[in-house]
Amino acid sequence: IQFHFGEHGNYSLWMENLNFSFNNCSLVTTTDPVNSNIPILVAFFVFVGLALMFAVGSRLSSFLSRTGVVRGLVLRINGSMEAERLINSELGSPRIDALVTDNILPSPASASRRLRSLDTFRGISLVIMVFVNYGGGRYWFFRHSSWNGLTVADLVFPWFVFIMGTSIALSINSMLRGGTSRSSLLMKVLWRSTQLFLIGVFIINPNYCLGPLSLDSLRIPGVLQRLAWSYLVVAGLDLLVARGHLDILTNDAWWSPALDILLYWPAWLCVLLLEIVWLCLTFLLPVPGCPTGYLGPGGIGDMGLHANCTGGAAAYIDRWLLGEKHIYQRPSSRVLYVTQMPYDPEGVLGSINSVLMAFLGLQAGKILLHYRDVPTNVISRFLIWGLFLGAISAILTECSTDRGFIPVNKNLWSLSYVTTLACFAFVLLVLVYYTIDVKKWWSGAPFYYPGMNSILVYVGHEVFEDYFPFSWRMANSQSHTEHLVQNVVATSLWVFISYILYRKKIFWKI
């Protein structure tokens, strides 16, 4: 029987027994279901209305400032460029002075400006990440996929890793041009990576409030830990090959169309070798009691034939290196596949592919550096990369959820997951870059503000998740409306906090 069940509906199954066999079955709706999409539609239109009001208000303030009536007041409110001069991004500083040729002295105004599109991209990823971490209104598409496939919740973390790589390329180029030595930059990279890792282990950890005894079951992998690893490897590779003086490079040679790749071939070689390691370990490493190369969820998946094989080689390596008690105990695969084995979506093997994701972001930064004078070249190359990575994903997945060679899987951080999300990232970055930095149609608000204080917002939302006003006891825990209101309010509060901190010139950098 095929039947569409709605939320909060009441249904009865009637079976007619003729000669000891059920020959007739029918489903009857005894209580009509509710339309669960209404709350999110209302929230969407509310935010669209607020955006329109903000746009109209900005136009009006611009008109009044041109007339000179309230010029002083408007300049005082909007004169926030000085704040940008004080900022050194916590994961790399994408400053526009890195995009100015060496034989031209940047003006004071350009020296204090940043690529707003990068901070906006980071802010978009962060705001969605905070929203889905708070629950996403309990909608299925704001929850992580149980195993293969993609939901909205699966998009944002790889995008954050991607834009981190882009920022690395611009910041390292800027500091090398400024005369900073590679050895001192390497020490900064090591220190930042260490700080991120320690914050992830001892602050952003479900056991951090249980005291010293929880060290026996302390989760070692995590989001910030993976960021730290990706930042360390990609920034280290870039320090080996980065060039501070790009203006001396020729653009007339036959190989100049591939300039942004060929100049950094040693780093590309290292990343390709890491990817070969991932492929070999994933598909060739023998796992006791499991098929070699198994990529399934275990549990009742695959007809229950491999119940204790969740994650295959990835889970086996984590249990061997970290110990079963030090990895995530409640994976998303439990929801659908009733898995009993612990599995960590930020584990060791998947961290190789997070390096690939950050390195593809680094490539976006190289494009911005080498083709800085012609935005059309930047946009076209972003689109070419997006098309290339999308084609790889189509081949690996056979354009399906489960039947491909390597399915898209956030839990495994599979190769197809990285190529698919990197494809999306290049296309989204084109849109943000074109509308903000090229045409200046959009300032990036409100996403720009959390993007400028990303580590503070991420750590803050994790630490204060269960405290008022970010959370409160609900009258009906089964209601999408109450969950959505709570999650939207909590996320909006962090956007507002980041705006206040921006206005006060308070930035948490590491």
PDB file of C-alpha atoms in Angstrom, residues 187-311:
ATOM      1  CA  MET A 187      55.143  29.147  14.232  1.00  0.00           C
ATOM      2  CA  LYS A 188      51.931  31.177  14.054  1.00  0.00           C
ATOM      3  CA  VAL A 189      50.259  28.371  12.118  1.00  0.00           C
ATOM      4  CA  LEU A 190      51.361  25.820  14.724  1.00  0.00           C
ATOM      5  CA  TRP A 191      50.136  27.987  17.588  1.00  0.00           C
ATOM      6  CA  ARG A 192      46.750  28.669  15.979  1.00  0.00           C
ATOM      7  CA  SER A 193      46.241  24.998  15.183  1.00  0.00           C
ATOM      8  CA  THR A 194      47.106  24.030  18.762  1.00  0.00           C
ATOM      9  CA  GLN A 195      44.670  26.559  20.177  1.00  0.00           C
ATOM     10  CA  LEU A 196      41.858  25.376  17.917  1.00  0.00           C
ATOM     11  CA  PHE A 197      42.493  21.750  18.851  1.00  0.00           C
ATOM     12  CA  LEU A 198      42.560  22.443  22.595  1.00  0.00           C
ATOM     13  CA  ILE A 199      39.407  24.573  22.438  1.00  0.00           C
ATOM     14  CA  GLY A 200      37.670  21.748  20.590  1.00  0.00           C
ATOM     15  CA  VAL A 201      38.764  19.057  23.045  1.00  0.00           C
ATOM     16  CA  PHE A 202      38.283  20.851  26.365  1.00  0.00           C
ATOM     17  CA  ILE A 203      35.553  23.440  25.689  1.00  0.00           C
ATOM     18  CA  ILE A 204      33.429  22.245  22.762  1.00  0.00           C
ATOM     19  CA  ASN A 205      32.935  18.807  24.210  1.00  0.00           C
ATOM     20  CA  PRO A 206      29.808  17.121  25.607  1.00  0.00           C
ATOM     21  CA  ASN A 207      31.779  15.901  28.626  1.00  0.00           C
ATOM     22  CA  TYR A 208      33.526  19.124  29.555  1.00  0.00           C
ATOM     23  CA  CYS A 209      31.173  19.851  32.478  1.00  0.00           C
ATOM     24  CA  LEU A 210      31.480  16.408  34.105  1.00  0.00           C
ATOM     25  CA  GLY A 211      34.859  16.976  35.682  1.00  0.00           C
ATOM     26  CA  PRO A 212      38.205  15.176  35.487  1.00  0.00           C
ATOM     27  CA  LEU A 213      36.650  11.714  35.597  1.00  0.00           C
ATOM     28  CA  SER A 214      35.240  12.296  32.123  1.00  0.00           C
ATOM     29  CA  LEU A 215      38.763  12.138  30.683  1.00  0.00           C
ATOM     30  CA  ASP A 216      38.280   8.385  30.409  1.00  0.00           C
ATOM     31  CA  SER A 217      35.558   8.973  27.826  1.00  0.00           C
ATOM     32  CA  LEU A 218      36.642  12.328  26.435  1.00  0.00           C
ATOM     33  CA  ARG A 219      35.855  12.641  22.738  1.00  0.00           C
ATOM     34  CA  ILE A 220      39.085  13.479  20.897  1.00  0.00           C
ATOM     35  CA  PRO A 221      37.834  14.241  17.352  1.00  0.00           C
ATOM     36  CA  GLY A 222      35.483  17.162  16.698  1.00  0.00           C
ATOM     37  CA  VAL A 223      34.675  20.102  14.453  1.00  0.00           C
ATOM     38  CA  LEU A 224      37.378  22.459  15.726  1.00  0.00           C
ATOM     39  CA  GLN A 225      39.871  19.621  15.874  1.00  0.00           C
ATOM     40  CA  ARG A 226      39.269  18.926  12.195  1.00  0.00           C
ATOM     41  CA  LEU A 227      39.572  22.631  11.421  1.00  0.00           C
ATOM     42  CA  ALA A 228      42.883  22.693  13.293  1.00  0.00           C
ATOM     43  CA  TRP A 229      44.239  19.728  11.343  1.00  0.00           C
ATOM     44  CA  SER A 230      43.092  21.084   7.973  1.00  0.00           C
ATOM     45  CA  TYR A 231      44.487  24.525   8.747  1.00  0.00           C
ATOM     46  CA  LEU A 232      47.834  23.106   9.857  1.00  0.00           C
ATOM     47  CA  VAL A 233      48.349  20.935   6.765  1.00  0.00           C
ATOM     48  CA  VAL A 234      47.086  23.387   4.138  1.00  0.00           C
ATOM     49  CA  ALA A 235      48.803  26.443   5.624  1.00  0.00           C
ATOM     50  CA  GLY A 236      52.014  24.432   5.983  1.00  0.00           C
ATOM     51  CA  LEU A 237      51.851  23.348   2.343  1.00  0.00           C
ATOM     52  CA  ASP A 238      51.172  26.874   1.202  1.00  0.00           C
ATOM     53  CA  LEU A 239      54.123  28.204   3.187  1.00  0.00           C
ATOM     54  CA  LEU A 240      56.373  25.816   1.259  1.00  0.00           C
ATOM     55  CA  VAL A 241      55.286  27.050  -2.170  1.00  0.00           C
ATOM     56  CA  ALA A 242      53.640  30.478  -1.728  1.00  0.00           C
ATOM     57  CA  ARG A 243      55.130  33.461  -3.562  1.00  0.00           C
ATOM     58  CA  GLY A 244      54.997  36.904  -2.058  1.00  0.00           C
ATOM     59  CA  HIS A 245      55.827  38.790  -5.287  1.00  0.00           C
ATOM     60  CA  LEU A 246      53.317  37.815  -7.925  1.00  0.00           C
ATOM     61  CA  ASP A 247      53.870  40.823 -10.175  1.00  0.00           C
ATOM     62  CA  ILE A 248      57.147  39.412 -11.545  1.00  0.00           C
ATOM     63  CA  LEU A 249      55.390  36.357 -12.965  1.00  0.00           C
ATOM     64  CA  THR A 250      54.667  36.276 -16.689  1.00  0.00           C
ATOM     65  CA  ASN A 251      51.181  35.906 -18.066  1.00  0.00           C
ATOM     66  CA  ASP A 252      52.283  35.525 -21.707  1.00  0.00           C
ATOM     67  CA  ALA A 253      53.598  31.961 -21.683  1.00  0.00           C
ATOM     68  CA  TRP A 254      51.620  29.079 -23.154  1.00  0.00           C
ATOM     69  CA  TRP A 255      51.145  27.650 -19.689  1.00  0.00           C
ATOM     70  CA  SER A 256      49.868  30.895 -18.139  1.00  0.00           C
ATOM     71  CA  PRO A 257      46.195  29.722 -18.174  1.00  0.00           C
ATOM     72  CA  ALA A 258      47.266  27.098 -15.625  1.00  0.00           C
ATOM     73  CA  LEU A 259      49.525  29.483 -13.716  1.00  0.00           C
ATOM     74  CA  ASP A 260      47.592  29.176 -10.473  1.00  0.00           C
ATOM     75  CA  ILE A 261      48.172  25.392 -10.483  1.00  0.00           C
ATOM     76  CA  LEU A 262      51.575  24.788 -12.065  1.00  0.00           C
ATOM     77  CA  LEU A 263      53.412  27.244  -9.808  1.00  0.00           C
ATOM     78  CA  TYR A 264      52.381  25.219  -6.775  1.00  0.00           C
ATOM     79  CA  TRP A 265      52.798  21.689  -8.140  1.00  0.00           C
ATOM     80  CA  PRO A 266      54.657  20.353  -5.040  1.00  0.00           C
ATOM     81  CA  ALA A 267      51.655  21.169  -2.848  1.00  0.00           C
ATOM     82  CA  TRP A 268      49.293  19.591  -5.379  1.00  0.00           C
ATOM     83  CA  LEU A 269      51.467  16.480  -5.417  1.00  0.00           C
ATOM     84  CA  CYS A 270      51.292  16.192  -1.612  1.00  0.00           C
ATOM     85  CA  VAL A 271      47.506  16.518  -1.613  1.00  0.00           C
ATOM     86  CA  LEU A 272      47.135  13.929  -4.377  1.00  0.00           C
ATOM     87  CA  LEU A 273      49.352  11.529  -2.413  1.00  0.00           C
ATOM     88  CA  LEU A 274      47.173  12.064   0.670  1.00  0.00           C
ATOM     89  CA  GLU A 275      44.113  11.267  -1.426  1.00  0.00           C
ATOM     90  CA  ILE A 276      45.738   8.074  -2.689  1.00  0.00           C
ATOM     91  CA  VAL A 277      46.348   7.131   0.955  1.00  0.00           C
ATOM     92  CA  TRP A 278      42.642   7.717   1.699  1.00  0.00           C
ATOM     93  CA  LEU A 279      41.567   5.554  -1.244  1.00  0.00           C
ATOM     94  CA  CYS A 280      43.957   2.738  -0.315  1.00  0.00           C
ATOM     95  CA  LEU A 281      42.978   2.684   3.348  1.00  0.00           C
ATOM     96  CA  THR A 282      39.273   2.942   2.575  1.00  0.00           C
ATOM     97  CA  PHE A 283      39.096   0.215  -0.051  1.00  0.00           C
ATOM     98  CA  LEU A 284      42.087  -2.064   0.691  1.00  0.00           C
ATOM     99  CA  LEU A 285      42.518  -2.092   4.484  1.00  0.00           C
ATOM    100  CA  PRO A 286      41.262  -5.414   5.951  1.00  0.00           C
ATOM    101  CA  VAL A 287      38.705  -4.843   8.706  1.00  0.00           C
ATOM    102  CA  PRO A 288      38.069  -7.846  11.004  1.00  0.00           C
ATOM    103  CA  GLY A 289      34.610  -9.290  10.490  1.00  0.00           C
ATOM    104  CA  CYS A 290      33.721  -6.865   7.679  1.00  0.00           C
ATOM    105  CA  PRO A 291      33.993  -6.851   3.881  1.00  0.00           C
ATOM    106  CA  THR A 292      37.069  -5.015   2.590  1.00  0.00           C
ATOM    107  CA  GLY A 293      36.084  -1.621   1.214  1.00  0.00           C
ATOM    108  CA  TYR A 294      32.742  -1.540   3.046  1.00  0.00           C
ATOM    109  CA  LEU A 295      31.142   1.939   3.036  1.00  0.00           C
ATOM    110  CA  GLY A 296      27.786   1.075   4.568  1.00  0.00           C
ATOM    111  CA  PRO A 297      26.093   2.052   7.840  1.00  0.00           C
ATOM    112  CA  GLY A 298      26.028  -1.369   9.464  1.00  0.00           C
ATOM    113  CA  GLY A 299      23.149  -2.049  11.831  1.00  0.00           C
ATOM    114  CA  ILE A 300      20.047  -3.203   9.970  1.00  0.00           C
ATOM    115  CA  GLY A 301      21.412  -1.720   6.730  1.00  0.00           C
ATOM    116  CA  ASP A 302      22.394  -4.160   3.963  1.00  0.00           C
ATOM    117  CA  MET A 303      19.808  -6.614   5.326  1.00  0.00           C
ATOM    118  CA  GLY A 304      21.674  -6.720   8.639  1.00  0.00           C
ATOM    119  CA  LEU A 305      24.561  -8.697   7.148  1.00  0.00           C
ATOM    120  CA  HIS A 306      27.240  -6.353   8.511  1.00  0.00           C
ATOM    121  CA  ALA A 307      25.703  -5.091  11.734  1.00  0.00           C
ATOM    122  CA  ASN A 308      29.015  -4.215  13.450  1.00  0.00           C
ATOM    123  CA  CYS A 309      30.753  -2.735  10.393  1.00  0.00           C
ATOM    124  CA  THR A 310      29.522   0.859  10.594  1.00  0.00           C
ATOM    125  CA  GLY A 311      31.910   3.046   8.614  1.00  0.00           C
TER     126      GLY A 311
END
